mmCIF file of C-alpha atoms in Angstrom:
data_model
loop_
_atom_site.group_PDB
_atom_site.id
_atom_site.type_symbol
_atom_site.label_atom_id
_atom_site.label_comp_id
_atom_site.label_asym_id
_atom_site.label_seq_id
_atom_site.Cartn_x
_atom_site.Cartn_y
_atom_site.Cartn_z
ATOM 1 C CA GLY A 1 89.390 56.816 116.826
ATOM 2 C CA GLN A 2 91.094 59.096 114.288
ATOM 3 C CA SER A 3 95.018 59.241 114.400
ATOM 4 C CA LEU A 4 98.085 59.950 112.434
ATOM 5 C CA GLU A 5 101.309 58.498 113.305
ATOM 6 C CA GLN A 6 104.979 60.010 112.357
ATOM 7 C CA PRO A 7 108.238 60.061 113.905
ATOM 8 C CA SER A 8 108.765 62.714 116.475
ATOM 9 C CA GLU A 9 112.213 63.597 115.267
ATOM 10 C CA VAL A 10 114.686 62.954 112.264
ATOM 11 C CA THR A 11 118.100 64.041 111.891
ATOM 12 C CA ALA A 12 119.925 64.217 108.533
ATOM 13 C CA VAL A 13 122.916 66.102 107.034
ATOM 14 C CA GLU A 14 122.827 69.111 104.755
ATOM 15 C CA GLY A 15 122.734 68.037 101.147
ATOM 16 C CA ALA A 16 121.247 64.582 101.971
ATOM 17 C CA ILE A 17 117.852 63.252 101.435
ATOM 18 C CA VAL A 18 115.138 62.437 104.116
ATOM 19 C CA GLN A 19 112.059 60.684 104.117
ATOM 20 C CA ILE A 20 109.390 61.471 106.928
ATOM 21 C CA ASN A 21 106.552 58.563 106.983
ATOM 22 C CA CYS A 22 103.074 59.048 108.197
ATOM 23 C CA THR A 23 100.340 56.327 108.761
ATOM 24 C CA TYR A 24 96.715 57.168 109.338
ATOM 25 C CA GLN A 25 93.480 56.162 110.655
ATOM 26 C CA THR A 26 90.443 58.198 109.910
ATOM 27 C CA SER A 27 86.823 57.929 109.492
ATOM 28 C CA GLY A 28 86.550 58.540 105.745
ATOM 29 C CA PHE A 29 89.633 59.876 103.795
ATOM 30 C CA TYR A 30 89.969 62.124 101.110
ATOM 31 C CA GLY A 31 93.630 62.848 101.025
ATOM 32 C CA LEU A 32 96.949 63.668 102.914
ATOM 33 C CA SER A 33 98.507 66.938 103.267
ATOM 34 C CA TRP A 34 101.815 68.011 104.393
ATOM 35 C CA TYR A 35 102.600 71.271 106.207
ATOM 36 C CA GLN A 36 105.877 72.928 107.310
ATOM 37 C CA GLN A 37 106.101 74.853 110.481
ATOM 38 C CA HIS A 38 109.191 76.736 111.790
ATOM 39 C CA ASP A 39 109.594 77.486 115.521
ATOM 40 C CA GLY A 40 107.088 80.116 116.353
ATOM 41 C CA GLY A 41 105.597 80.280 112.924
ATOM 42 C CA ALA A 42 102.523 79.446 111.018
ATOM 43 C CA PRO A 43 102.047 76.086 109.391
ATOM 44 C CA THR A 44 102.547 76.471 105.484
ATOM 45 C CA PHE A 45 100.978 74.089 102.974
ATOM 46 C CA LEU A 46 103.488 71.861 101.143
ATOM 47 C CA SER A 47 101.594 69.399 99.356
ATOM 48 C CA TYR A 48 98.256 67.335 98.875
ATOM 49 C CA ASN A 49 97.965 63.834 97.548
ATOM 50 C CA ALA A 50 94.457 62.465 96.792
ATOM 51 C CA LEU A 51 95.585 59.774 94.561
ATOM 52 C CA ASP A 52 98.091 57.074 95.010
ATOM 53 C CA GLY A 53 101.512 57.880 93.715
ATOM 54 C CA LEU A 54 104.283 60.348 93.898
ATOM 55 C CA GLU A 55 103.756 64.196 93.568
ATOM 56 C CA GLU A 56 106.880 66.230 93.049
ATOM 57 C CA THR A 57 107.221 69.958 93.651
ATOM 58 C CA GLY A 58 110.789 71.031 93.420
ATOM 59 C CA ARG A 59 112.949 69.561 96.102
ATOM 60 C CA PHE A 60 110.042 68.212 98.058
ATOM 61 C CA SER A 61 107.919 65.176 96.872
ATOM 62 C CA SER A 62 105.053 63.401 98.605
ATOM 63 C CA PHE A 63 103.813 59.912 98.217
ATOM 64 C CA LEU A 64 100.492 58.186 99.160
ATOM 65 C CA SER A 65 99.337 54.676 99.332
ATOM 66 C CA ARG A 66 95.578 54.588 100.209
ATOM 67 C CA SER A 67 95.553 50.646 100.304
ATOM 68 C CA ASP A 68 98.326 50.954 103.053
ATOM 69 C CA SER A 69 97.035 54.050 104.726
ATOM 70 C CA TYR A 70 100.598 55.390 104.366
ATOM 71 C CA GLY A 71 102.251 58.310 102.997
ATOM 72 C CA TYR A 72 105.778 60.069 103.152
ATOM 73 C CA LEU A 73 107.276 63.363 102.612
ATOM 74 C CA LEU A 74 110.614 63.286 100.803
ATOM 75 C CA LEU A 75 113.047 66.187 101.063
ATOM 76 C CA GLN A 76 116.046 66.343 98.646
ATOM 77 C CA GLU A 77 119.160 68.357 98.663
ATOM 78 C CA LEU A 78 118.542 69.475 102.321
ATOM 79 C CA GLN A 79 119.388 72.899 103.306
ATOM 80 C CA MET A 80 119.645 74.437 106.879
ATOM 81 C CA LYS A 81 116.579 76.383 106.209
ATOM 82 C CA ASP A 82 114.550 73.188 106.022
ATOM 83 C CA SER A 83 115.081 72.673 109.710
ATOM 84 C CA ALA A 84 111.346 72.863 110.904
ATOM 85 C CA SER A 85 108.514 70.639 111.928
ATOM 86 C CA TYR A 86 106.594 68.884 109.261
ATOM 87 C CA PHE A 87 103.020 67.659 109.812
ATOM 88 C CA CYS A 88 100.922 65.340 107.955
ATOM 89 C CA ALA A 89 97.201 65.881 107.982
ATOM 90 C CA ALA A 90 94.405 63.799 106.599
ATOM 91 C CA MET A 91 91.193 65.135 105.255
ATOM 92 C CA ASP A 92 88.247 63.241 106.838
ATOM 93 C CA SER A 93 84.812 62.660 105.474
ATOM 94 C CA ASN A 94 83.678 66.227 106.956
ATOM 95 C CA TYR A 95 86.569 67.813 104.850
ATOM 96 C CA GLN A 96 88.425 68.472 108.253
ATOM 97 C CA LEU A 97 92.050 68.211 108.661
ATOM 98 C CA ILE A 98 93.117 65.543 111.284
ATOM 99 C CA TRP A 99 96.895 66.407 112.048
ATOM 100 C CA GLY A 100 99.626 64.090 113.276
ATOM 101 C CA ALA A 101 101.871 65.465 116.145
ATOM 102 C CA GLY A 102 104.749 66.556 113.816
ATOM 103 C CA THR A 103 108.179 65.448 113.036
ATOM 104 C CA LYS A 104 110.911 67.748 114.041
ATOM 105 C CA LEU A 105 113.666 67.754 111.339
ATOM 106 C CA ILE A 106 117.245 68.524 112.616
ATOM 107 C CA ILE A 107 119.742 69.142 109.852
ATOM 108 C CA LYS A 108 123.531 69.156 110.563
ATOM 109 C CA PRO A 109 126.095 70.800 108.483
ATOM 110 C CA GLY B 1 98.400 90.523 99.128
ATOM 111 C CA ALA B 2 97.787 90.619 102.833
ATOM 112 C CA GLY B 3 97.801 87.171 104.570
ATOM 113 C CA VAL B 4 95.649 85.837 107.469
ATOM 114 C CA SER B 5 96.111 88.145 110.467
ATOM 115 C CA GLN B 6 95.444 87.581 114.256
ATOM 116 C CA THR B 7 95.230 89.583 117.203
ATOM 117 C CA PRO B 8 96.497 89.834 119.738
ATOM 118 C CA SER B 9 99.722 87.976 119.188
ATOM 119 C CA ASN B 10 99.998 87.118 122.998
ATOM 120 C CA LYS B 11 97.439 87.214 125.595
ATOM 121 C CA VAL B 12 98.103 86.796 129.275
ATOM 122 C CA THR B 13 94.922 86.319 131.478
ATOM 123 C CA GLU B 14 93.926 85.049 134.924
ATOM 124 C CA LYS B 15 92.039 81.884 135.457
ATOM 125 C CA GLY B 16 88.252 82.516 135.151
ATOM 126 C CA LYS B 17 88.438 85.542 132.926
ATOM 127 C CA TYR B 18 86.967 85.916 129.450
ATOM 128 C CA VAL B 19 89.030 86.405 126.431
ATOM 129 C CA GLU B 20 88.345 87.254 122.768
ATOM 130 C CA LEU B 21 90.841 86.257 119.808
ATOM 131 C CA ARG B 22 90.338 87.873 116.443
ATOM 132 C CA CYS B 23 91.067 86.531 113.066
ATOM 133 C CA ASP B 24 91.213 88.523 109.734
ATOM 134 C CA PRO B 25 91.201 86.075 106.814
ATOM 135 C CA ILE B 26 92.415 86.440 103.332
ATOM 136 C CA SER B 27 89.898 88.737 101.410
ATOM 137 C CA GLY B 28 87.473 86.635 99.562
ATOM 138 C CA HIS B 29 88.113 83.390 101.460
ATOM 139 C CA THR B 30 84.668 81.867 102.472
ATOM 140 C CA ALA B 31 86.234 79.104 104.619
ATOM 141 C CA LEU B 32 87.706 79.861 107.948
ATOM 142 C CA TYR B 33 89.024 77.489 110.528
ATOM 143 C CA TRP B 34 90.150 77.789 114.143
ATOM 144 C CA TYR B 35 92.766 75.411 115.593
ATOM 145 C CA ARG B 36 94.450 74.928 118.954
ATOM 146 C CA GLN B 37 98.061 73.852 119.210
ATOM 147 C CA SER B 38 99.852 72.726 122.246
ATOM 148 C CA LEU B 39 103.582 72.569 122.409
ATOM 149 C CA GLY B 40 104.761 69.475 120.588
ATOM 150 C CA GLN B 41 101.560 68.681 119.012
ATOM 151 C CA GLY B 42 99.817 69.151 115.784
ATOM 152 C CA PRO B 43 97.013 71.642 115.404
ATOM 153 C CA GLU B 44 93.734 70.374 116.884
ATOM 154 C CA PHE B 45 90.537 71.284 114.942
ATOM 155 C CA LEU B 46 87.934 73.586 116.695
ATOM 156 C CA ILE B 47 85.334 74.947 114.338
ATOM 157 C CA TYR B 48 84.908 75.730 110.666
ATOM 158 C CA PHE B 49 82.923 78.446 109.088
ATOM 159 C CA GLN B 50 81.595 78.521 105.713
ATOM 160 C CA GLY B 51 80.506 82.149 105.103
ATOM 161 C CA THR B 52 78.736 83.322 108.103
ATOM 162 C CA GLY B 53 77.687 80.069 109.592
ATOM 163 C CA ALA B 54 79.533 77.483 111.724
ATOM 164 C CA ALA B 55 79.434 74.421 109.329
ATOM 165 C CA ASP B 56 81.205 72.128 111.804
ATOM 166 C CA ASP B 57 81.804 73.032 115.581
ATOM 167 C CA SER B 58 82.433 69.473 116.628
ATOM 168 C CA GLY B 59 86.048 70.414 117.926
ATOM 169 C CA LEU B 60 85.061 72.827 120.430
ATOM 170 C CA PRO B 61 85.843 71.275 123.857
ATOM 171 C CA ASN B 62 82.981 72.514 125.785
ATOM 172 C CA ASP B 63 80.447 75.254 125.898
ATOM 173 C CA ARG B 64 82.962 77.820 127.264
ATOM 174 C CA PHE B 65 84.256 78.191 123.785
ATOM 175 C CA PHE B 66 82.159 79.963 121.149
ATOM 176 C CA ALA B 67 83.132 81.492 117.946
ATOM 177 C CA VAL B 68 81.234 83.989 115.397
ATOM 178 C CA ARG B 69 81.874 85.385 112.046
ATOM 179 C CA PRO B 70 78.876 87.748 111.537
ATOM 180 C CA GLU B 71 79.554 89.253 108.158
ATOM 181 C CA GLY B 72 81.498 86.245 106.744
ATOM 182 C CA SER B 73 85.025 87.891 107.054
ATOM 183 C CA VAL B 74 86.514 88.546 110.482
ATOM 184 C CA SER B 75 85.909 85.866 113.110
ATOM 185 C CA THR B 76 86.224 85.970 116.911
ATOM 186 C CA LEU B 77 86.920 83.069 119.130
ATOM 187 C CA LYS B 78 85.347 83.670 122.516
ATOM 188 C CA ILE B 79 86.571 81.670 125.617
ATOM 189 C CA GLN B 80 84.601 82.178 128.993
ATOM 190 C CA ARG B 81 85.946 81.190 132.370
ATOM 191 C CA THR B 82 89.265 80.393 131.168
ATOM 192 C CA GLU B 83 91.129 77.573 132.718
ATOM 193 C CA ARG B 84 94.997 76.857 132.727
ATOM 194 C CA GLY B 85 94.434 74.004 130.223
ATOM 195 C CA ASP B 86 93.286 76.549 127.711
ATOM 196 C CA SER B 87 96.798 77.676 127.359
ATOM 197 C CA ALA B 88 97.929 77.074 123.857
ATOM 198 C CA VAL B 89 98.508 78.731 120.507
ATOM 199 C CA TYR B 90 95.263 79.586 118.736
ATOM 200 C CA LEU B 91 95.524 79.376 114.939
ATOM 201 C CA CYS B 92 93.441 80.513 112.425
ATOM 202 C CA ALA B 93 93.346 79.650 108.757
ATOM 203 C CA SER B 94 91.274 80.360 105.776
ATOM 204 C CA SER B 95 90.803 78.733 102.310
ATOM 205 C CA PRO B 96 89.060 79.955 99.201
ATOM 206 C CA ALA B 97 86.005 77.794 99.425
ATOM 207 C CA GLY B 98 86.613 74.930 101.827
ATOM 208 C CA ALA B 99 86.705 72.325 99.013
ATOM 209 C CA GLU B 100 88.744 69.071 99.267
ATOM 210 C CA GLY B 101 92.344 69.402 99.212
ATOM 211 C CA GLU B 102 92.447 73.251 99.293
ATOM 212 C CA THR B 103 95.465 74.978 100.795
ATOM 213 C CA GLN B 104 94.656 76.409 104.154
ATOM 214 C CA TYR B 105 96.528 79.562 104.801
ATOM 215 C CA PHE B 106 97.383 79.989 108.442
ATOM 216 C CA GLY B 107 97.796 83.153 110.556
ATOM 217 C CA PRO B 108 100.654 83.627 113.083
ATOM 218 C CA GLY B 109 98.400 82.533 115.883
ATOM 219 C CA THR B 110 97.658 83.984 119.178
ATOM 220 C CA ARG B 111 99.783 82.631 122.242
ATOM 221 C CA LEU B 112 97.284 82.340 125.158
ATOM 222 C CA LEU B 113 98.662 81.966 128.628
ATOM 223 C CA VAL B 114 96.128 81.491 131.279
ATOM 224 C CA LEU B 115 97.565 82.024 134.887
#
């Protein structure tokens, strides 16, 4: 079957760095996306990795290792507004996104 | 410009009733997706439209669920004989062409509660 595994919850301190890991198993794989969703809100796109390596966009970076079926999202200089759920989603051979269950990021002052 | 809009924002219905959920994608986006999200879970793919046609409906759970996009813009998700297990947030997303890696832009969702 197809599945993505990510931690259910991560806690960090304001100003710190946090890494959210994701492992995937899909039938065919084109790339790994990350989305942010605040409580009651819509998912919003953060990043997409099709190739191995690190992609940096401001305070957020995303990494992919296709050989390990693994990726992570790195958030730096955490701000209280970053408190949200973060989803990894793998694009399968049908160009559909298969989503993980999400990681709730709790940020403490 | 306007984002993806969905109506109604909330819908309460009784078991066995019929409901229609509407999605208005970003103008010019040919790809449209419907997802269902339960509390504490990621979105679950239901159906994907490319233009007017359903390119992939493999995620529809059973024949009570049906979706249309007759003019290639607005889409309606239709659920017949609703069951309590259908209660969830129904999300719609659109993207410019449905190509690999394209950002999907999500609407705010319709929260469906079946009593």
